[in-house]
């Protein structure tokens, strides 16, 4: 099961660079990444990137270009985002997979979700909700006082997987 899938990282980063709310969220996340990087600075001391250059980043895309790409050996930002993007890779998935996304996810706009590719896949199902944001899927006025939608879906899905393990293995072997 995948939750809030990065189907198209190019469209996702473009979405969180849009003013006002998404851009504010983007800037907040970059500040949080800086805090993590600062705490781990010694671990990355000999890294292939320039700390001062990374600190100039104002968006996730800039952070990825100055840190992530260099730290993990990608050729450039396009190479990283292409490898991280899943929307054109559904045909490679050969085991049953449920993906949960929300239409209002600021990191993955609705038009980036590969609904048609999932429709023709024998293995991938995408469940879209109108609301849920990015990995939230909260419900009600006091969302933290009861089980949430995502918890119920998770429990039902994995309960079904474990109850039907032999059937799933048979289906997987049949198509592989």
Short mmCIF file of N, CA and C in Angstrom, two decimals:
data_model
loop_
_atom_site.label_atom_id
_atom_site.label_comp_id
_atom_site.label_asym_id
_atom_site.label_seq_id
_atom_site.Cartn_x
_atom_site.Cartn_y
_atom_site.Cartn_z
N UNK A 1 0.85 -1.17 0.00
CA UNK A 1 0.00 0.00 0.00
C UNK A 1 0.89 1.23 0.00
N UNK A 2 0.57 2.16 -0.87
CA UNK A 2 1.29 3.43 -0.92
C UNK A 2 0.32 4.56 -0.59
N UNK A 3 0.79 5.53 0.16
CA UNK A 3 -0.05 6.64 0.59
C UNK A 3 0.56 7.95 0.11
N UNK A 4 -0.28 8.79 -0.52
CA UNK A 4 0.15 10.09 -1.05
C UNK A 4 1.36 9.93 -1.95
N UNK A 5 1.16 9.17 -2.99
CA UNK A 5 2.23 8.77 -3.92
C UNK A 5 2.77 9.96 -4.72
N UNK A 6 4.09 10.06 -4.89
CA UNK A 6 4.67 11.11 -5.74
C UNK A 6 4.60 10.69 -7.21
N UNK A 7 3.41 10.67 -7.77
CA UNK A 7 3.23 10.19 -9.14
C UNK A 7 4.08 10.97 -10.12
N UNK A 8 4.05 12.28 -10.03
CA UNK A 8 4.82 13.13 -10.94
C UNK A 8 5.49 14.22 -10.12
N UNK A 9 6.75 14.03 -9.81
CA UNK A 9 7.48 14.96 -8.93
C UNK A 9 7.61 16.34 -9.59
N UNK A 10 7.71 16.38 -10.91
CA UNK A 10 7.77 17.68 -11.60
C UNK A 10 6.52 18.49 -11.31
N UNK A 11 5.35 17.88 -11.50
CA UNK A 11 4.09 18.58 -11.24
C UNK A 11 3.90 18.86 -9.76
N UNK A 12 4.38 17.96 -8.92
CA UNK A 12 4.26 18.15 -7.49
C UNK A 12 5.05 19.36 -7.00
N UNK A 13 6.29 19.49 -7.45
CA UNK A 13 7.09 20.65 -7.02
C UNK A 13 6.53 21.93 -7.63
N UNK A 14 6.03 21.84 -8.84
CA UNK A 14 5.39 23.00 -9.47
C UNK A 14 4.17 23.43 -8.65
N UNK A 15 3.41 22.47 -8.18
CA UNK A 15 2.22 22.75 -7.38
C UNK A 15 2.56 23.45 -6.07
N UNK A 16 3.61 22.98 -5.38
CA UNK A 16 3.92 23.61 -4.09
C UNK A 16 4.72 24.90 -4.23
N UNK A 17 4.98 25.31 -5.45
CA UNK A 17 5.61 26.61 -5.67
C UNK A 17 4.58 27.68 -6.04
N UNK A 18 3.31 27.30 -6.08
CA UNK A 18 2.25 28.26 -6.40
C UNK A 18 1.91 29.08 -5.17
N UNK A 19 1.72 30.39 -5.36
CA UNK A 19 1.32 31.22 -4.22
C UNK A 19 -0.10 30.85 -3.79
N UNK A 20 -0.47 31.08 -2.73
CA UNK A 20 0.01 31.61 -1.47
C UNK A 20 0.25 30.44 -0.51
N UNK A 21 -0.80 29.66 -0.26
CA UNK A 21 -0.69 28.59 0.74
C UNK A 21 0.40 27.59 0.39
N UNK A 22 0.39 27.10 -0.84
CA UNK A 22 1.37 26.07 -1.19
C UNK A 22 2.80 26.59 -1.09
N UNK A 23 3.02 27.83 -1.51
CA UNK A 23 4.36 28.41 -1.44
C UNK A 23 4.79 28.59 0.02
N UNK A 24 3.85 29.00 0.88
CA UNK A 24 4.17 29.12 2.31
C UNK A 24 4.53 27.75 2.89
N UNK A 25 3.79 26.73 2.50
CA UNK A 25 4.10 25.37 2.93
C UNK A 25 5.49 24.96 2.44
N UNK A 26 5.79 25.27 1.20
CA UNK A 26 7.09 24.96 0.60
C UNK A 26 8.21 25.60 1.43
N UNK A 27 8.08 26.88 1.71
CA UNK A 27 9.11 27.59 2.47
C UNK A 27 9.26 27.02 3.89
N UNK A 28 8.14 26.66 4.49
CA UNK A 28 8.18 26.04 5.83
C UNK A 28 8.95 24.72 5.77
N UNK A 29 8.67 23.91 4.77
CA UNK A 29 9.36 22.62 4.65
C UNK A 29 10.86 22.80 4.43
N UNK A 30 11.24 23.80 3.65
CA UNK A 30 12.66 24.06 3.44
C UNK A 30 13.33 24.44 4.76
N UNK A 31 12.66 25.27 5.56
CA UNK A 31 13.21 25.63 6.88
C UNK A 31 13.38 24.38 7.75
N UNK A 32 12.42 23.47 7.70
CA UNK A 32 12.52 22.23 8.48
C UNK A 32 13.66 21.35 7.97
N UNK A 33 13.86 21.31 6.66
CA UNK A 33 14.99 20.56 6.10
C UNK A 33 16.31 21.15 6.57
N UNK A 34 16.39 22.48 6.65
CA UNK A 34 17.61 23.13 7.15
C UNK A 34 17.89 22.71 8.58
N UNK A 35 16.84 22.63 9.40
CA UNK A 35 17.02 22.23 10.80
C UNK A 35 17.60 20.81 10.88
N UNK A 36 17.06 19.93 10.07
CA UNK A 36 17.56 18.55 10.04
C UNK A 36 19.01 18.52 9.57
N UNK A 37 19.28 19.26 8.51
CA UNK A 37 20.63 19.31 7.96
C UNK A 37 21.61 19.88 8.98
N UNK A 38 21.19 20.89 9.71
CA UNK A 38 22.05 21.49 10.73
C UNK A 38 22.39 20.47 11.82
N UNK A 39 21.39 19.69 12.25
CA UNK A 39 21.63 18.66 13.27
C UNK A 39 22.57 17.58 12.77
N UNK A 40 22.50 17.28 11.48
CA UNK A 40 23.31 16.20 10.91
C UNK A 40 24.54 16.70 10.16
N UNK A 41 24.84 17.95 10.33
CA UNK A 41 25.92 18.59 9.57
C UNK A 41 27.23 17.81 9.65
N UNK A 42 27.57 17.31 10.82
CA UNK A 42 28.82 16.56 10.97
C UNK A 42 28.81 15.28 10.14
N UNK A 43 27.66 14.63 10.06
CA UNK A 43 27.54 13.39 9.28
C UNK A 43 27.76 13.65 7.80
N UNK A 44 27.41 14.85 7.36
CA UNK A 44 27.52 15.19 5.94
C UNK A 44 28.73 16.07 5.65
N UNK A 45 29.62 16.22 6.62
CA UNK A 45 30.74 17.16 6.49
C UNK A 45 31.57 16.95 5.23
N UNK A 46 31.73 15.73 4.82
CA UNK A 46 32.56 15.48 3.64
C UNK A 46 31.71 15.27 2.38
N UNK A 47 30.48 15.73 2.43
CA UNK A 47 29.57 15.54 1.29
C UNK A 47 29.99 16.33 0.06
N UNK A 48 29.44 15.97 -1.09
CA UNK A 48 29.80 16.61 -2.35
C UNK A 48 29.04 17.91 -2.63
N UNK A 49 28.51 18.54 -1.61
CA UNK A 49 27.70 19.75 -1.79
C UNK A 49 28.25 20.87 -0.93
N UNK A 50 27.84 22.08 -1.23
CA UNK A 50 28.30 23.28 -0.55
C UNK A 50 27.22 23.74 0.44
N UNK A 51 27.53 23.66 1.73
CA UNK A 51 26.56 24.00 2.77
C UNK A 51 26.00 25.40 2.59
N UNK A 52 26.85 26.38 2.31
CA UNK A 52 26.38 27.76 2.14
C UNK A 52 25.43 27.88 0.95
N UNK A 53 25.71 27.13 -0.10
CA UNK A 53 24.82 27.15 -1.28
C UNK A 53 23.46 26.53 -0.94
N UNK A 54 23.49 25.44 -0.20
CA UNK A 54 22.24 24.79 0.20
C UNK A 54 21.41 25.74 1.05
N UNK A 55 22.05 26.46 1.97
CA UNK A 55 21.34 27.39 2.87
C UNK A 55 20.67 28.54 2.11
N UNK A 56 21.05 28.78 0.87
CA UNK A 56 20.41 29.82 0.06
C UNK A 56 19.10 29.34 -0.56
N UNK A 57 18.82 28.05 -0.46
CA UNK A 57 17.61 27.48 -1.06
C UNK A 57 16.36 28.11 -0.45
N UNK A 58 15.41 28.45 -1.30
CA UNK A 58 14.14 29.02 -0.84
C UNK A 58 12.95 28.11 -1.14
N UNK A 59 13.18 27.08 -1.95
CA UNK A 59 12.11 26.14 -2.29
C UNK A 59 12.65 24.72 -2.20
N UNK A 60 11.75 23.76 -2.19
CA UNK A 60 12.14 22.35 -2.18
C UNK A 60 12.97 22.04 -3.42
N UNK A 61 12.56 22.59 -4.56
CA UNK A 61 13.30 22.34 -5.81
C UNK A 61 14.74 22.83 -5.68
N UNK A 62 14.94 24.02 -5.12
CA UNK A 62 16.30 24.55 -4.94
C UNK A 62 17.09 23.68 -3.96
N UNK A 63 16.44 23.25 -2.88
CA UNK A 63 17.10 22.37 -1.92
C UNK A 63 17.52 21.06 -2.59
N UNK A 64 16.60 20.50 -3.36
CA UNK A 64 16.92 19.26 -4.07
C UNK A 64 18.08 19.45 -5.04
N UNK A 65 18.10 20.59 -5.73
CA UNK A 65 19.17 20.84 -6.71
C UNK A 65 20.53 21.03 -6.04
N UNK A 66 20.55 21.67 -4.87
CA UNK A 66 21.83 21.96 -4.22
C UNK A 66 22.28 20.88 -3.24
N UNK A 67 21.34 20.09 -2.71
CA UNK A 67 21.71 19.06 -1.74
C UNK A 67 21.40 17.64 -2.24
N UNK A 68 20.13 17.34 -2.44
CA UNK A 68 19.72 15.96 -2.73
C UNK A 68 20.42 15.39 -3.96
N UNK A 69 20.44 16.17 -5.04
CA UNK A 69 21.07 15.72 -6.29
C UNK A 69 22.53 15.37 -6.06
N UNK A 70 23.24 16.25 -5.38
CA UNK A 70 24.67 16.05 -5.16
C UNK A 70 24.94 14.93 -4.14
N UNK A 71 24.16 14.91 -3.07
CA UNK A 71 24.37 13.92 -2.01
C UNK A 71 24.15 12.49 -2.50
N UNK A 72 23.19 12.32 -3.40
CA UNK A 72 22.82 10.97 -3.82
C UNK A 72 23.23 10.63 -5.24
N UNK A 73 24.08 11.46 -5.84
CA UNK A 73 24.71 11.12 -7.11
C UNK A 73 23.85 11.20 -8.36
N UNK A 74 22.81 12.02 -8.33
CA UNK A 74 22.02 12.21 -9.54
C UNK A 74 22.76 13.17 -10.46
N UNK A 75 22.47 13.06 -11.75
CA UNK A 75 23.12 13.92 -12.74
C UNK A 75 22.70 15.39 -12.55
N UNK A 76 21.40 15.61 -12.35
CA UNK A 76 20.86 16.94 -12.14
C UNK A 76 19.44 16.80 -11.58
N UNK A 77 18.76 17.92 -11.39
CA UNK A 77 17.42 17.89 -10.80
C UNK A 77 16.44 17.11 -11.68
N UNK A 78 16.57 17.22 -12.98
CA UNK A 78 15.68 16.48 -13.88
C UNK A 78 15.89 14.97 -13.75
N UNK A 79 17.13 14.56 -13.63
CA UNK A 79 17.44 13.14 -13.45
C UNK A 79 16.82 12.63 -12.15
N UNK A 80 16.99 13.37 -11.06
CA UNK A 80 16.43 12.98 -9.77
C UNK A 80 14.90 12.89 -9.84
N UNK A 81 14.26 13.94 -10.34
CA UNK A 81 12.80 13.95 -10.39
C UNK A 81 12.26 12.88 -11.34
N UNK A 82 12.96 12.61 -12.42
CA UNK A 82 12.52 11.56 -13.34
C UNK A 82 12.58 10.20 -12.65
N UNK A 83 13.66 9.94 -11.92
CA UNK A 83 13.78 8.65 -11.23
C UNK A 83 12.79 8.52 -10.07
N UNK A 84 12.45 9.64 -9.43
CA UNK A 84 11.53 9.61 -8.29
C UNK A 84 10.06 9.58 -8.72
N UNK A 85 9.80 9.91 -9.97
CA UNK A 85 8.43 9.97 -10.49
C UNK A 85 7.92 8.57 -10.81
N UNK A 86 6.67 8.30 -10.44
CA UNK A 86 6.12 6.96 -10.63
C UNK A 86 5.06 6.85 -11.72
N UNK A 87 4.54 7.96 -12.23
CA UNK A 87 3.36 7.89 -13.10
C UNK A 87 3.57 7.09 -14.38
N UNK A 88 4.78 6.97 -14.85
CA UNK A 88 5.04 6.20 -16.07
C UNK A 88 5.63 4.82 -15.77
N UNK A 89 5.57 4.40 -14.50
CA UNK A 89 6.17 3.13 -14.11
C UNK A 89 5.15 2.10 -13.62
N UNK A 90 3.88 2.40 -13.73
CA UNK A 90 2.86 1.47 -13.23
C UNK A 90 2.94 0.12 -13.92
N UNK A 91 3.27 0.11 -15.19
CA UNK A 91 3.34 -1.15 -15.94
C UNK A 91 4.44 -2.08 -15.40
N UNK A 92 5.37 -1.54 -14.63
CA UNK A 92 6.44 -2.36 -14.06
C UNK A 92 6.02 -3.07 -12.77
N UNK A 93 4.92 -2.65 -12.19
CA UNK A 93 4.46 -3.22 -10.92
C UNK A 93 3.72 -4.53 -11.21
N UNK A 94 4.20 -5.61 -10.61
CA UNK A 94 3.66 -6.94 -10.88
C UNK A 94 3.16 -7.64 -9.63
N UNK A 95 2.82 -6.88 -8.61
CA UNK A 95 2.19 -7.42 -7.41
C UNK A 95 0.99 -6.53 -7.09
N UNK A 96 -0.04 -7.05 -6.44
CA UNK A 96 -1.20 -6.22 -6.10
C UNK A 96 -0.79 -5.04 -5.22
N UNK A 97 -1.25 -3.86 -5.61
CA UNK A 97 -0.85 -2.64 -4.92
C UNK A 97 -2.02 -1.67 -4.86
N UNK A 98 -2.33 -1.19 -3.67
CA UNK A 98 -3.35 -0.16 -3.48
C UNK A 98 -2.65 1.15 -3.18
N UNK A 99 -3.06 2.20 -3.88
CA UNK A 99 -2.47 3.53 -3.69
C UNK A 99 -3.58 4.48 -3.25
N UNK A 100 -3.34 5.21 -2.18
CA UNK A 100 -4.33 6.15 -1.65
C UNK A 100 -3.82 7.57 -1.87
N UNK A 101 -4.60 8.36 -2.59
CA UNK A 101 -4.27 9.76 -2.84
C UNK A 101 -5.49 10.63 -2.59
N UNK A 102 -5.25 11.90 -2.29
CA UNK A 102 -6.33 12.86 -2.12
C UNK A 102 -6.28 13.88 -3.25
N UNK A 103 -7.45 14.26 -3.73
CA UNK A 103 -7.52 15.23 -4.83
C UNK A 103 -7.00 16.60 -4.40
N UNK A 104 -6.99 16.88 -3.10
CA UNK A 104 -6.51 18.18 -2.63
C UNK A 104 -5.08 18.13 -2.08
N UNK A 105 -4.31 17.12 -2.45
CA UNK A 105 -2.92 17.00 -2.00
C UNK A 105 -2.08 18.10 -2.66
N UNK A 106 -1.52 19.02 -1.87
CA UNK A 106 -0.73 20.10 -2.47
C UNK A 106 0.56 19.61 -3.12
N UNK A 107 1.04 18.43 -2.73
CA UNK A 107 2.28 17.89 -3.29
C UNK A 107 2.04 17.10 -4.57
N UNK A 108 0.81 16.72 -4.82
CA UNK A 108 0.52 15.91 -6.00
C UNK A 108 -0.86 16.28 -6.53
N UNK A 109 -0.90 17.22 -7.46
CA UNK A 109 -2.20 17.67 -7.97
C UNK A 109 -2.96 16.53 -8.65
N UNK A 110 -4.26 16.64 -8.63
CA UNK A 110 -5.14 15.61 -9.16
C UNK A 110 -4.78 15.23 -10.60
N UNK A 111 -4.43 16.22 -11.43
CA UNK A 111 -4.14 15.92 -12.84
C UNK A 111 -2.83 15.15 -13.03
N UNK A 112 -2.07 14.97 -11.96
CA UNK A 112 -0.82 14.21 -12.05
C UNK A 112 -1.02 12.73 -11.70
N UNK A 113 -2.19 12.38 -11.21
CA UNK A 113 -2.46 11.01 -10.80
C UNK A 113 -2.81 10.17 -12.03
N UNK A 114 -2.10 9.08 -12.28
CA UNK A 114 -2.28 8.28 -13.50
C UNK A 114 -3.48 7.32 -13.43
N UNK A 115 -4.66 7.89 -13.38
CA UNK A 115 -5.86 7.07 -13.22
C UNK A 115 -6.06 6.10 -14.39
N UNK A 116 -5.79 6.55 -15.60
CA UNK A 116 -5.97 5.68 -16.77
C UNK A 116 -4.98 4.51 -16.74
N UNK A 117 -3.74 4.78 -16.40
CA UNK A 117 -2.74 3.70 -16.32
C UNK A 117 -3.13 2.68 -15.26
N UNK A 118 -3.68 3.15 -14.14
CA UNK A 118 -4.13 2.23 -13.09
C UNK A 118 -5.35 1.44 -13.55
N UNK A 119 -6.21 2.09 -14.32
CA UNK A 119 -7.42 1.42 -14.80
C UNK A 119 -7.07 0.20 -15.65
N UNK A 120 -6.02 0.30 -16.45
CA UNK A 120 -5.66 -0.82 -17.32
C UNK A 120 -4.67 -1.80 -16.66
N UNK A 121 -4.17 -1.44 -15.50
CA UNK A 121 -3.23 -2.32 -14.78
C UNK A 121 -3.97 -3.48 -14.12
N UNK A 122 -3.36 -4.64 -14.17
CA UNK A 122 -3.91 -5.81 -13.48
C UNK A 122 -3.55 -5.80 -11.99
N UNK A 123 -2.62 -4.94 -11.61
CA UNK A 123 -2.09 -4.98 -10.25
C UNK A 123 -2.30 -3.72 -9.42
N UNK A 124 -2.44 -2.58 -10.06
CA UNK A 124 -2.48 -1.31 -9.34
C UNK A 124 -3.90 -0.76 -9.28
N UNK A 125 -4.32 -0.39 -8.07
CA UNK A 125 -5.60 0.29 -7.87
C UNK A 125 -5.30 1.61 -7.16
N UNK A 126 -5.88 2.68 -7.67
CA UNK A 126 -5.71 3.99 -7.03
C UNK A 126 -7.05 4.39 -6.43
N UNK A 127 -7.03 4.66 -5.14
CA UNK A 127 -8.22 5.13 -4.45
C UNK A 127 -8.04 6.63 -4.20
N UNK A 128 -8.95 7.42 -4.77
CA UNK A 128 -8.88 8.87 -4.63
C UNK A 128 -9.97 9.34 -3.68
N UNK A 129 -9.60 10.22 -2.77
CA UNK A 129 -10.58 10.87 -1.91
C UNK A 129 -10.62 12.35 -2.29
N UNK A 130 -11.73 13.00 -2.04
CA UNK A 130 -11.84 14.43 -2.35
C UNK A 130 -10.94 15.24 -1.42
N UNK A 131 -10.88 14.82 -0.17
CA UNK A 131 -10.09 15.52 0.85
C UNK A 131 -9.09 14.55 1.46
N UNK A 132 -8.09 15.12 2.10
CA UNK A 132 -7.08 14.28 2.75
C UNK A 132 -5.73 14.95 2.77
N UNK A 133 -5.55 15.93 1.87
CA UNK A 133 -4.27 16.62 1.83
C UNK A 133 -3.14 15.66 1.53
N UNK A 134 -2.00 15.93 2.11
CA UNK A 134 -0.84 15.07 1.92
C UNK A 134 -0.65 14.25 3.19
N UNK A 135 -0.93 12.99 3.12
CA UNK A 135 -0.86 12.00 4.20
C UNK A 135 -1.70 12.34 5.43
N UNK A 136 -2.69 13.20 5.29
CA UNK A 136 -3.53 13.57 6.43
C UNK A 136 -4.73 12.67 6.59
N UNK A 137 -5.68 12.81 5.68
CA UNK A 137 -6.91 12.02 5.69
C UNK A 137 -7.60 12.07 7.05
N UNK A 138 -7.62 13.28 7.65
CA UNK A 138 -8.26 13.46 8.95
C UNK A 138 -9.75 13.65 8.78
N UNK A 139 -10.52 13.30 9.82
CA UNK A 139 -11.97 13.40 9.76
C UNK A 139 -12.50 14.09 11.01
N UNK A 140 -13.60 14.80 10.84
CA UNK A 140 -14.34 15.34 11.97
C UNK A 140 -13.75 16.60 12.56
N UNK A 141 -14.49 17.14 13.52
CA UNK A 141 -14.10 18.39 14.19
C UNK A 141 -12.88 18.16 15.08
N UNK A 142 -12.83 17.03 15.76
CA UNK A 142 -11.71 16.67 16.63
C UNK A 142 -11.03 15.44 16.04
N UNK A 143 -10.23 15.62 15.01
CA UNK A 143 -9.73 14.48 14.26
C UNK A 143 -8.77 13.54 15.00
N UNK A 144 -8.20 13.98 16.08
CA UNK A 144 -7.20 13.13 16.74
C UNK A 144 -7.77 12.29 17.87
N UNK A 145 -9.10 12.33 18.07
CA UNK A 145 -9.68 11.58 19.19
C UNK A 145 -10.28 10.25 18.76
N UNK A 146 -10.18 9.91 17.48
CA UNK A 146 -10.72 8.63 17.02
C UNK A 146 -9.87 8.10 15.87
N UNK A 147 -10.10 6.84 15.52
CA UNK A 147 -9.40 6.28 14.37
C UNK A 147 -9.73 7.10 13.13
N UNK A 148 -8.73 7.31 12.32
CA UNK A 148 -8.91 8.09 11.11
C UNK A 148 -9.09 7.19 9.90
N UNK A 149 -9.56 7.79 8.84
CA UNK A 149 -9.84 7.09 7.59
C UNK A 149 -8.63 6.27 7.15
N UNK A 150 -7.46 6.89 7.16
CA UNK A 150 -6.26 6.21 6.68
C UNK A 150 -5.94 4.98 7.53
N UNK A 151 -6.19 5.06 8.84
CA UNK A 151 -5.94 3.91 9.72
C UNK A 151 -6.90 2.77 9.40
N UNK A 152 -8.16 3.11 9.15
CA UNK A 152 -9.14 2.07 8.84
C UNK A 152 -8.82 1.41 7.50
N UNK A 153 -8.48 2.21 6.49
CA UNK A 153 -8.14 1.64 5.18
C UNK A 153 -6.91 0.75 5.30
N UNK A 154 -5.91 1.24 6.01
CA UNK A 154 -4.67 0.48 6.22
C UNK A 154 -4.98 -0.87 6.87
N UNK A 155 -5.76 -0.86 7.94
CA UNK A 155 -6.08 -2.10 8.66
C UNK A 155 -6.89 -3.05 7.79
N UNK A 156 -7.87 -2.52 7.07
CA UNK A 156 -8.69 -3.38 6.20
C UNK A 156 -7.85 -3.97 5.07
N UNK A 157 -7.01 -3.15 4.46
CA UNK A 157 -6.20 -3.62 3.34
C UNK A 157 -5.24 -4.73 3.77
N UNK A 158 -4.48 -4.47 4.82
CA UNK A 158 -3.51 -5.47 5.25
C UNK A 158 -4.17 -6.70 5.87
N UNK A 159 -5.31 -6.51 6.50
CA UNK A 159 -6.07 -7.66 6.98
C UNK A 159 -6.47 -8.56 5.81
N UNK A 160 -6.95 -7.95 4.73
CA UNK A 160 -7.34 -8.71 3.54
C UNK A 160 -6.13 -9.39 2.89
N UNK A 161 -5.01 -8.69 2.84
CA UNK A 161 -3.80 -9.26 2.26
C UNK A 161 -3.38 -10.51 3.03
N UNK A 162 -3.35 -10.43 4.34
CA UNK A 162 -2.90 -11.57 5.14
C UNK A 162 -3.91 -12.72 5.14
N UNK A 163 -5.20 -12.39 5.05
CA UNK A 163 -6.22 -13.45 4.98
C UNK A 163 -6.20 -14.17 3.63
N UNK A 164 -5.71 -13.49 2.60
CA UNK A 164 -5.75 -14.04 1.24
C UNK A 164 -4.36 -14.19 0.64
N UNK A 165 -3.38 -14.40 1.47
CA UNK A 165 -1.99 -14.45 1.02
C UNK A 165 -1.76 -15.48 -0.09
N UNK A 166 -2.34 -16.66 0.05
CA UNK A 166 -2.14 -17.71 -0.96
C UNK A 166 -2.72 -17.28 -2.31
N UNK A 167 -3.90 -16.68 -2.30
CA UNK A 167 -4.51 -16.21 -3.55
C UNK A 167 -3.67 -15.12 -4.20
N UNK A 168 -3.15 -14.22 -3.39
CA UNK A 168 -2.33 -13.12 -3.92
C UNK A 168 -1.05 -13.68 -4.54
N UNK A 169 -0.43 -14.63 -3.87
CA UNK A 169 0.78 -15.25 -4.42
C UNK A 169 0.48 -15.96 -5.74
N UNK A 170 -0.65 -16.64 -5.80
CA UNK A 170 -1.05 -17.33 -7.03
C UNK A 170 -1.25 -16.33 -8.17
N UNK A 171 -1.95 -15.25 -7.90
CA UNK A 171 -2.19 -14.22 -8.93
C UNK A 171 -0.87 -13.62 -9.39
N UNK A 172 -0.01 -13.30 -8.44
CA UNK A 172 1.28 -12.71 -8.77
C UNK A 172 2.11 -13.65 -9.64
N UNK A 173 2.16 -14.92 -9.28
CA UNK A 173 2.92 -15.91 -10.06
C UNK A 173 2.33 -16.09 -11.46
N UNK A 174 1.03 -16.03 -11.56
CA UNK A 174 0.34 -16.22 -12.83
C UNK A 174 0.73 -15.15 -13.85
N UNK A 175 0.96 -13.93 -13.40
CA UNK A 175 1.25 -12.83 -14.31
C UNK A 175 2.72 -12.50 -14.42
N UNK A 176 3.56 -13.15 -13.67
CA UNK A 176 5.00 -12.85 -13.73
C UNK A 176 5.77 -13.95 -14.44
#
